[in-house]
Amino acid sequence: MPILEVLELAKSYGSVVGVEGLTLSVEEGEIFGFLGPNGAGKTTTIRLVMSLLHPDRGSITLFGVPLRGEAASVRQRIGYLPGEFRPYVEMTGVHFLDYMARFRAGAPKLRADLLDRLELAAATLERPIKHLSHGNRQKLGIVQALEHEPDLAVLDEPTLGLDPLMQEAFYDIVRLLRERGKCVFLSSHVLSEVEKVCERVAIIRDGSLVALESIEALKHKCPRRLIVVLDATVSSKAPLLPGARLLAQHGERSEYRVDGDVRAILQELTTCPVRDVILPEPDLEDVFMAYYQDGDA
Amino acid sequence: MISWNYITNIVRQHRLFLLFTFIFVGLFQVLILTFVVGADLLGFVEQFLRQLPSRMQVLFGEQFMAQLSINGAVAFGYNHPLVVAMLIIVAILLPARHIAGEIEAGSLELLFAMPIKRYRIALSLWLVAGGMLLVAVAGGWTGTGCGLLLFPEARGAPILRVIGVGLSLWLLVFTISSYTMLIASHSNEGGKSTLRAAGLTLVFYFMNVAAILWPRVDFLSHFTIFHYHQPQQVMMGEPVLGKNAAVLGALALVCAGLAIRQVSRRDVPG
């Protein structure tokens, strides 16, 4: 059973489209990446899932229960970190965590572990939040979202303001949640972090979904770069390759874009005076750029 | 139905201001009684009032003369612009800050993502605002009580009417708090909600003054909330409290109901 199912979701702000016809589902125990640049509709989607906004059309199902109205009881199983985490700044860190935790049933069983992993010391938590750095506030946000070990964690740009070490600590936390069978819906525009921790990703553009697949499948579909280094003593003319488009040539080095199967190309290359062939593994950035530069992959 | 966690947090945030208001309103009542009991001002005030234009005499004359009695002084303490203004500040700031202000600050987003129905938050806010205003009015009752104990001449003041006049003031400010909540429930900015609610309150106030000054527009008095707070009449034993309480109470309930509905249904922008 999908933990989260979104069907034909639409939300507009006057004439501005927030999301349009969005359909996706997140399975149990999955770390799901939600990618898109600022303004693509990620935060609108998340706010719709959290019932902070009401959809114009479409439906959302959480844990098999159609989301109608507020569905406060369903939120017992959800942890939420907004894209712009703005807590009660007059409170101390520990007071804020206690206050939020009291709205939930049960003890915040992961708090000590999360504080330890994110290196939030007791002395830091005793200070008013307004005196905390942006990074420490973000850590506080992560702790309040995850301390009750939610079945679904909805995290909007969770590593914003975290230093690289803390980002790694956060990825470990996400992996820990996966090991425990929890589901994470991770919105980000940092492609490397999505690639590190997510199994599947959805890419959203102008409020519409343009891709929804496993990272491996996306990479496979993505146009790849092929670099051919010619033996200049024989020929310096870039060969014509089937299914490949020449992008640039710098001396003996030619760069192609390959949209389909590479086997025919490799076969063709065996007949050319080639010194080296470089076929880099596409990363998520290539996939992302392909969707955003070309319109579709 | 309500959230004690939320209520406790609101009280904790405003406890110092609430204590200040309690003491301020209380001391004011003691001061008023001290003023009336400690000096023979009747002749002086009569002379002074004769110097005023006739319309001003209408506005202030009857009230002032009545206030120079013990009952009048007690009533005056619950109708003095300073006391009313102080309580109106509490009445407006609480809902404006905790609905529109928190939407603006982003903290309400976190609260609405918790497993608690929004109407419980809104209802709790309405009730805690009412409770805090009642505590502030209780400061007045405490002050009046202290004044009556301090000045044996004042002991004739009927306690039930003192309580009634305090309740009348409480209903007035609770109504203001309720319509502020309705205004804030439609807004995303605390400052704007505060200004709108304060503006509406000022309009009501000036409508009341106009209705007193100009008989031609005295029909306006029925449409202003200040007309339904009549401490002099309550202290003089006139049976106005029931009707006034019904009007203000109904208005407060309708505004709160609409505000709670709006808070439950509205979008919370980022």
CSV table of N, CA, C and O in Angstrom, one decimal, chain A residues 171-245:
chain,number,residue,atom,x,y,z
A,171,TYR,N,22.2,12.7,6.5
A,171,TYR,CA,22.0,11.6,5.5
A,171,TYR,C,22.0,10.3,6.3
A,171,TYR,O,21.2,9.4,6.0
A,172,ASP,N,22.8,10.2,7.3
A,172,ASP,CA,22.8,9.0,8.2
A,172,ASP,C,21.5,8.8,8.9
A,172,ASP,O,21.0,7.7,9.0
A,173,ILE,N,20.9,9.9,9.3
A,173,ILE,CA,19.6,9.9,10.0
A,173,ILE,C,18.5,9.3,9.0
A,173,ILE,O,17.7,8.5,9.4
A,174,VAL,N,18.6,9.8,7.8
A,174,VAL,CA,17.6,9.4,6.8
A,174,VAL,C,17.8,7.9,6.5
A,174,VAL,O,16.8,7.1,6.4
A,175,ARG,N,19.0,7.5,6.5
A,175,ARG,CA,19.3,6.0,6.2
A,175,ARG,C,18.8,5.2,7.4
A,175,ARG,O,18.2,4.1,7.2
A,176,LEU,N,19.0,5.7,8.6
A,176,LEU,CA,18.5,5.1,9.8
A,176,LEU,C,17.0,4.9,9.8
A,176,LEU,O,16.4,3.8,10.1
A,177,LEU,N,16.3,5.9,9.3
A,177,LEU,CA,14.8,5.9,9.2
A,177,LEU,C,14.4,4.8,8.2
A,177,LEU,O,13.5,4.0,8.4
A,178,ARG,N,15.2,4.7,7.1
A,178,ARG,CA,14.9,3.7,6.1
A,178,ARG,C,15.0,2.3,6.7
A,178,ARG,O,14.2,1.4,6.4
A,179,GLU,N,16.1,2.1,7.4
A,179,GLU,CA,16.4,0.8,8.0
A,179,GLU,C,15.2,0.4,9.0
A,179,GLU,O,14.9,-0.7,9.1
A,180,ARG,N,14.6,1.4,9.6
A,180,ARG,CA,13.5,1.1,10.5
A,180,ARG,C,12.2,1.1,9.7
A,180,ARG,O,11.1,1.0,10.4
A,181,GLY,N,12.2,1.1,8.4
A,181,GLY,CA,11.0,0.9,7.6
A,181,GLY,C,10.2,2.2,7.4
A,181,GLY,O,9.0,2.1,7.0
A,182,LYS,N,10.8,3.3,7.8
A,182,LYS,CA,10.0,4.6,7.6
A,182,LYS,C,10.2,5.1,6.2
A,182,LYS,O,11.1,4.7,5.5
A,183,CYS,N,9.3,6.1,5.9
A,183,CYS,CA,9.3,6.6,4.6
A,183,CYS,C,9.7,8.1,4.7
A,183,CYS,O,9.2,8.8,5.6
A,184,VAL,N,10.5,8.6,3.8
A,184,VAL,CA,10.9,10.0,3.8
A,184,VAL,C,10.6,10.6,2.4
A,184,VAL,O,10.9,10.1,1.4
A,185,PHE,N,9.9,11.7,2.5
A,185,PHE,CA,9.6,12.5,1.3
A,185,PHE,C,10.5,13.7,1.3
A,185,PHE,O,10.3,14.6,2.1
A,186,LEU,N,11.5,13.7,0.5
A,186,LEU,CA,12.6,14.7,0.6
A,186,LEU,C,12.6,15.7,-0.5
A,186,LEU,O,12.9,15.3,-1.7
A,187,SER,N,12.2,16.9,-0.3
A,187,SER,CA,12.2,17.9,-1.3
A,187,SER,C,13.5,18.6,-1.3
A,187,SER,O,14.0,19.0,-0.2
A,188,SER,N,14.1,18.8,-2.5
A,188,SER,CA,15.4,19.5,-2.5
A,188,SER,C,15.7,20.0,-3.8
A,188,SER,O,15.1,19.6,-4.8
A,189,HIS,N,16.6,21.0,-3.9
A,189,HIS,CA,17.2,21.3,-5.2
A,189,HIS,C,18.7,21.0,-5.2
A,189,HIS,O,19.4,21.4,-6.1
A,190,VAL,N,19.1,20.3,-4.1
A,190,VAL,CA,20.5,19.9,-4.0
A,190,VAL,C,20.6,18.5,-4.6
A,190,VAL,O,20.2,17.5,-3.9
A,191,LEU,N,21.0,18.4,-5.8
A,191,LEU,CA,20.9,17.1,-6.5
A,191,LEU,C,21.8,16.0,-5.9
A,191,LEU,O,21.4,14.8,-5.8
A,192,SER,N,22.9,16.4,-5.4
A,192,SER,CA,23.9,15.4,-4.9
A,192,SER,C,23.2,14.7,-3.7
A,192,SER,O,23.4,13.5,-3.4
A,193,GLU,N,22.5,15.5,-2.8
A,193,GLU,CA,21.9,14.8,-1.6
A,193,GLU,C,20.8,13.9,-2.0
A,193,GLU,O,20.7,12.8,-1.4
A,194,VAL,N,20.0,14.2,-3.0
A,194,VAL,CA,19.0,13.3,-3.4
A,194,VAL,C,19.6,12.1,-4.0
A,194,VAL,O,19.1,11.0,-3.7
A,195,GLU,N,20.6,12.2,-4.8
A,195,GLU,CA,21.3,11.1,-5.4
A,195,GLU,C,21.9,10.2,-4.3
A,195,GLU,O,21.9,8.9,-4.4
A,196,LYS,N,22.3,10.8,-3.2
A,196,LYS,CA,23.0,10.0,-2.1
A,196,LYS,C,22.0,9.1,-1.4
A,196,LYS,O,22.3,8.0,-1.0
A,197,VAL,N,20.8,9.7,-1.1
A,197,VAL,CA,19.9,9.0,-0.2
A,197,VAL,C,18.6,8.4,-0.8
A,197,VAL,O,18.0,7.6,-0.2
A,198,CYS,N,18.2,8.9,-1.9
A,198,CYS,CA,16.9,8.6,-2.4
A,198,CYS,C,17.0,7.4,-3.4
A,198,CYS,O,18.0,7.2,-4.1
A,199,GLU,N,15.9,6.6,-3.5
A,199,GLU,CA,15.8,5.5,-4.4
A,199,GLU,C,15.0,6.0,-5.7
A,199,GLU,O,15.4,5.7,-6.8
A,200,ARG,N,14.0,6.7,-5.4
A,200,ARG,CA,13.2,7.2,-6.6
A,200,ARG,C,13.1,8.7,-6.5
A,200,ARG,O,13.2,9.3,-5.4
A,201,VAL,N,13.0,9.4,-7.6
A,201,VAL,CA,12.8,10.8,-7.6
A,201,VAL,C,11.6,11.2,-8.6
A,201,VAL,O,11.4,10.5,-9.5
A,202,ALA,N,11.0,12.3,-8.2
A,202,ALA,CA,10.1,13.0,-9.1
A,202,ALA,C,10.7,14.3,-9.4
A,202,ALA,O,11.3,15.0,-8.6
A,203,ILE,N,10.6,14.7,-10.7
A,203,ILE,CA,11.1,16.0,-11.1
A,203,ILE,C,9.9,16.9,-11.5
A,203,ILE,O,9.1,16.4,-12.3
A,204,ILE,N,9.8,18.0,-10.9
A,204,ILE,CA,8.7,18.9,-11.2
A,204,ILE,C,9.1,20.2,-11.9
A,204,ILE,O,10.2,20.7,-11.5
A,205,ARG,N,8.4,20.6,-12.9
A,205,ARG,CA,8.7,21.8,-13.6
A,205,ARG,C,7.4,22.6,-13.9
A,205,ARG,O,6.5,22.0,-14.4
A,206,ASP,N,7.4,23.8,-13.5
A,206,ASP,CA,6.3,24.7,-13.7
A,206,ASP,C,5.0,24.1,-13.1
A,206,ASP,O,3.9,24.2,-13.8
A,207,GLY,N,5.1,23.4,-12.0
A,207,GLY,CA,3.9,22.8,-11.4
A,207,GLY,C,3.5,21.5,-11.9
A,207,GLY,O,2.6,20.9,-11.4
A,208,SER,N,4.2,21.0,-12.9
A,208,SER,CA,3.8,19.7,-13.5
A,208,SER,C,4.9,18.7,-13.4
A,208,SER,O,6.1,19.0,-13.4
A,209,LEU,N,4.6,17.4,-13.2
A,209,LEU,CA,5.6,16.4,-13.1
A,209,LEU,C,6.1,16.1,-14.5
A,209,LEU,O,5.4,15.8,-15.4
A,210,VAL,N,7.5,16.1,-14.5
A,210,VAL,CA,8.1,15.7,-15.8
A,210,VAL,C,8.8,14.4,-15.8
A,210,VAL,O,9.1,13.8,-16.8
A,211,ALA,N,9.1,13.9,-14.6
A,211,ALA,CA,9.7,12.6,-14.5
A,211,ALA,C,9.4,12.0,-13.2
A,211,ALA,O,9.4,12.7,-12.2
A,212,LEU,N,9.3,10.7,-13.1
A,212,LEU,CA,9.1,10.0,-11.9
A,212,LEU,C,9.6,8.5,-12.1
A,212,LEU,O,8.9,7.7,-12.6
A,213,GLU,N,10.8,8.3,-11.6
A,213,GLU,CA,11.4,7.0,-11.8
A,213,GLU,C,12.5,6.8,-10.7
A,213,GLU,O,12.9,7.7,-10.0
A,214,SER,N,13.1,5.6,-10.8
A,214,SER,CA,14.3,5.4,-9.9
A,214,SER,C,15.4,6.2,-10.5
A,214,SER,O,15.4,6.5,-11.7
A,215,ILE,N,16.4,6.5,-9.6
A,215,ILE,CA,17.5,7.3,-10.1
A,215,ILE,C,18.3,6.5,-11.2
A,215,ILE,O,18.7,7.1,-12.2
A,216,GLU,N,18.4,5.2,-11.0
A,216,GLU,CA,19.1,4.4,-12.0
A,216,GLU,C,18.4,4.5,-13.4
A,216,GLU,O,19.0,4.7,-14.4
A,217,ALA,N,17.1,4.4,-13.4
A,217,ALA,CA,16.3,4.4,-14.6
A,217,ALA,C,16.4,5.8,-15.3
A,217,ALA,O,16.6,5.9,-16.5
A,218,LEU,N,16.4,6.8,-14.5
A,218,LEU,CA,16.5,8.2,-15.0
A,218,LEU,C,17.9,8.4,-15.7
A,218,LEU,O,18.0,8.9,-16.7
A,219,LYS,N,18.9,7.9,-15.0
A,219,LYS,CA,20.2,8.0,-15.5
A,219,LYS,C,20.4,7.3,-16.8
A,219,LYS,O,21.0,7.8,-17.8
A,220,HIS,N,19.7,6.1,-16.9
A,220,HIS,CA,19.8,5.3,-18.1
A,220,HIS,C,19.1,6.1,-19.3
A,220,HIS,O,19.6,6.0,-20.4
A,221,LYS,N,18.0,6.7,-19.0
A,221,LYS,CA,17.3,7.4,-20.0
A,221,LYS,C,18.0,8.7,-20.4
A,221,LYS,O,17.7,9.3,-21.5
A,222,CYS,N,18.8,9.2,-19.5
A,222,CYS,CA,19.3,10.5,-19.7
A,222,CYS,C,20.3,10.6,-20.9
A,222,CYS,O,21.1,9.6,-21.1
A,223,PRO,N,20.3,11.6,-21.7
A,223,PRO,CA,21.4,11.8,-22.7
A,223,PRO,C,22.8,11.7,-22.0
A,223,PRO,O,22.9,12.3,-21.0
A,224,ARG,N,23.7,11.0,-22.6
A,224,ARG,CA,25.0,10.9,-22.0
A,224,ARG,C,26.0,11.6,-22.8
A,224,ARG,O,25.9,11.9,-24.0
A,225,ARG,N,27.1,12.0,-22.1
A,225,ARG,CA,28.2,12.6,-22.8
A,225,ARG,C,29.2,11.5,-23.2
A,225,ARG,O,29.4,10.6,-22.5
A,226,LEU,N,29.7,11.7,-24.4
A,226,LEU,CA,30.7,10.7,-24.9
A,226,LEU,C,31.9,11.5,-25.4
A,226,LEU,O,31.8,12.5,-26.2
A,227,ILE,N,33.1,11.2,-24.9
A,227,ILE,CA,34.3,11.9,-25.3
A,227,ILE,C,35.2,10.9,-26.0
A,227,ILE,O,35.5,9.8,-25.5
A,228,VAL,N,35.5,11.3,-27.2
A,228,VAL,CA,36.4,10.5,-28.1
A,228,VAL,C,37.7,11.2,-28.3
A,228,VAL,O,37.7,12.4,-28.7
A,229,VAL,N,38.8,10.5,-27.9
A,229,VAL,CA,40.1,11.1,-28.1
A,229,VAL,C,40.7,10.4,-29.3
A,229,VAL,O,41.0,9.2,-29.3
A,230,LEU,N,41.0,11.2,-30.4
A,230,LEU,CA,41.4,10.6,-31.6
A,230,LEU,C,43.0,10.5,-31.6
A,230,LEU,O,43.7,11.2,-30.9
A,231,ASP,N,43.4,9.5,-32.4
A,231,ASP,CA,44.9,9.4,-32.7
A,231,ASP,C,45.2,10.5,-33.7
A,231,ASP,O,45.0,10.3,-34.9
A,232,ALA,N,45.8,11.6,-33.3
A,232,ALA,CA,46.0,12.7,-34.2
A,232,ALA,C,47.0,12.4,-35.3
A,232,ALA,O,47.0,13.0,-36.4
A,233,THR,N,47.8,11.4,-35.1
A,233,THR,CA,48.7,11.0,-36.2
A,233,THR,C,48.0,10.4,-37.4
A,233,THR,O,48.6,10.5,-38.5
A,234,VAL,N,46.9,9.9,-37.2
A,234,VAL,CA,46.1,9.3,-38.3
A,234,VAL,C,45.1,10.2,-38.8
A,234,VAL,O,45.0,10.5,-40.0
A,235,SER,N,44.2,10.8,-37.9
A,235,SER,CA,43.2,11.7,-38.3
A,235,SER,C,42.8,12.6,-37.2
A,235,SER,O,42.8,12.1,-36.0
A,236,SER,N,42.5,13.8,-37.5
A,236,SER,CA,42.0,14.7,-36.4
A,236,SER,C,40.5,15.1,-36.7
A,236,SER,O,40.0,16.0,-36.0
A,237,LYS,N,39.9,14.5,-37.6
A,237,LYS,CA,38.5,14.9,-37.9
A,237,LYS,C,37.6,14.0,-37.1
A,237,LYS,O,37.7,12.8,-37.1
A,238,ALA,N,36.7,14.7,-36.4
A,238,ALA,CA,35.7,14.0,-35.6
A,238,ALA,C,34.9,13.1,-36.4
A,238,ALA,O,34.3,13.5,-37.4
A,239,PRO,N,34.8,11.8,-36.0
A,239,PRO,CA,34.0,10.8,-36.9
A,239,PRO,C,32.5,11.1,-36.7
A,239,PRO,O,32.1,11.5,-35.6
A,240,LEU,N,31.8,10.7,-37.7
A,240,LEU,CA,30.3,10.7,-37.6
A,240,LEU,C,29.9,9.4,-36.9
A,240,LEU,O,30.2,8.3,-37.3
A,241,LEU,N,29.1,9.5,-35.8
A,241,LEU,CA,28.7,8.4,-35.1
A,241,LEU,C,27.2,8.2,-35.1
A,241,LEU,O,26.5,9.3,-34.9
A,242,PRO,N,26.6,7.0,-35.3
A,242,PRO,CA,25.2,6.9,-35.4
A,242,PRO,C,24.5,7.1,-34.0
A,242,PRO,O,25.0,6.5,-33.0
A,243,GLY,N,23.5,8.0,-34.0
A,243,GLY,CA,22.8,8.3,-32.7
A,243,GLY,C,23.6,9.2,-31.8
A,243,GLY,O,23.1,9.4,-30.6
A,244,ALA,N,24.6,9.8,-32.3
A,244,ALA,CA,25.4,10.8,-31.4
A,244,ALA,C,25.5,12.1,-32.1
A,244,ALA,O,25.6,12.2,-33.4
A,245,ARG,N,25.4,13.2,-31.3
A,245,ARG,CA,25.5,14.5,-31.9
A,245,ARG,C,26.8,15.2,-31.4
A,245,ARG,O,27.1,15.2,-30.2
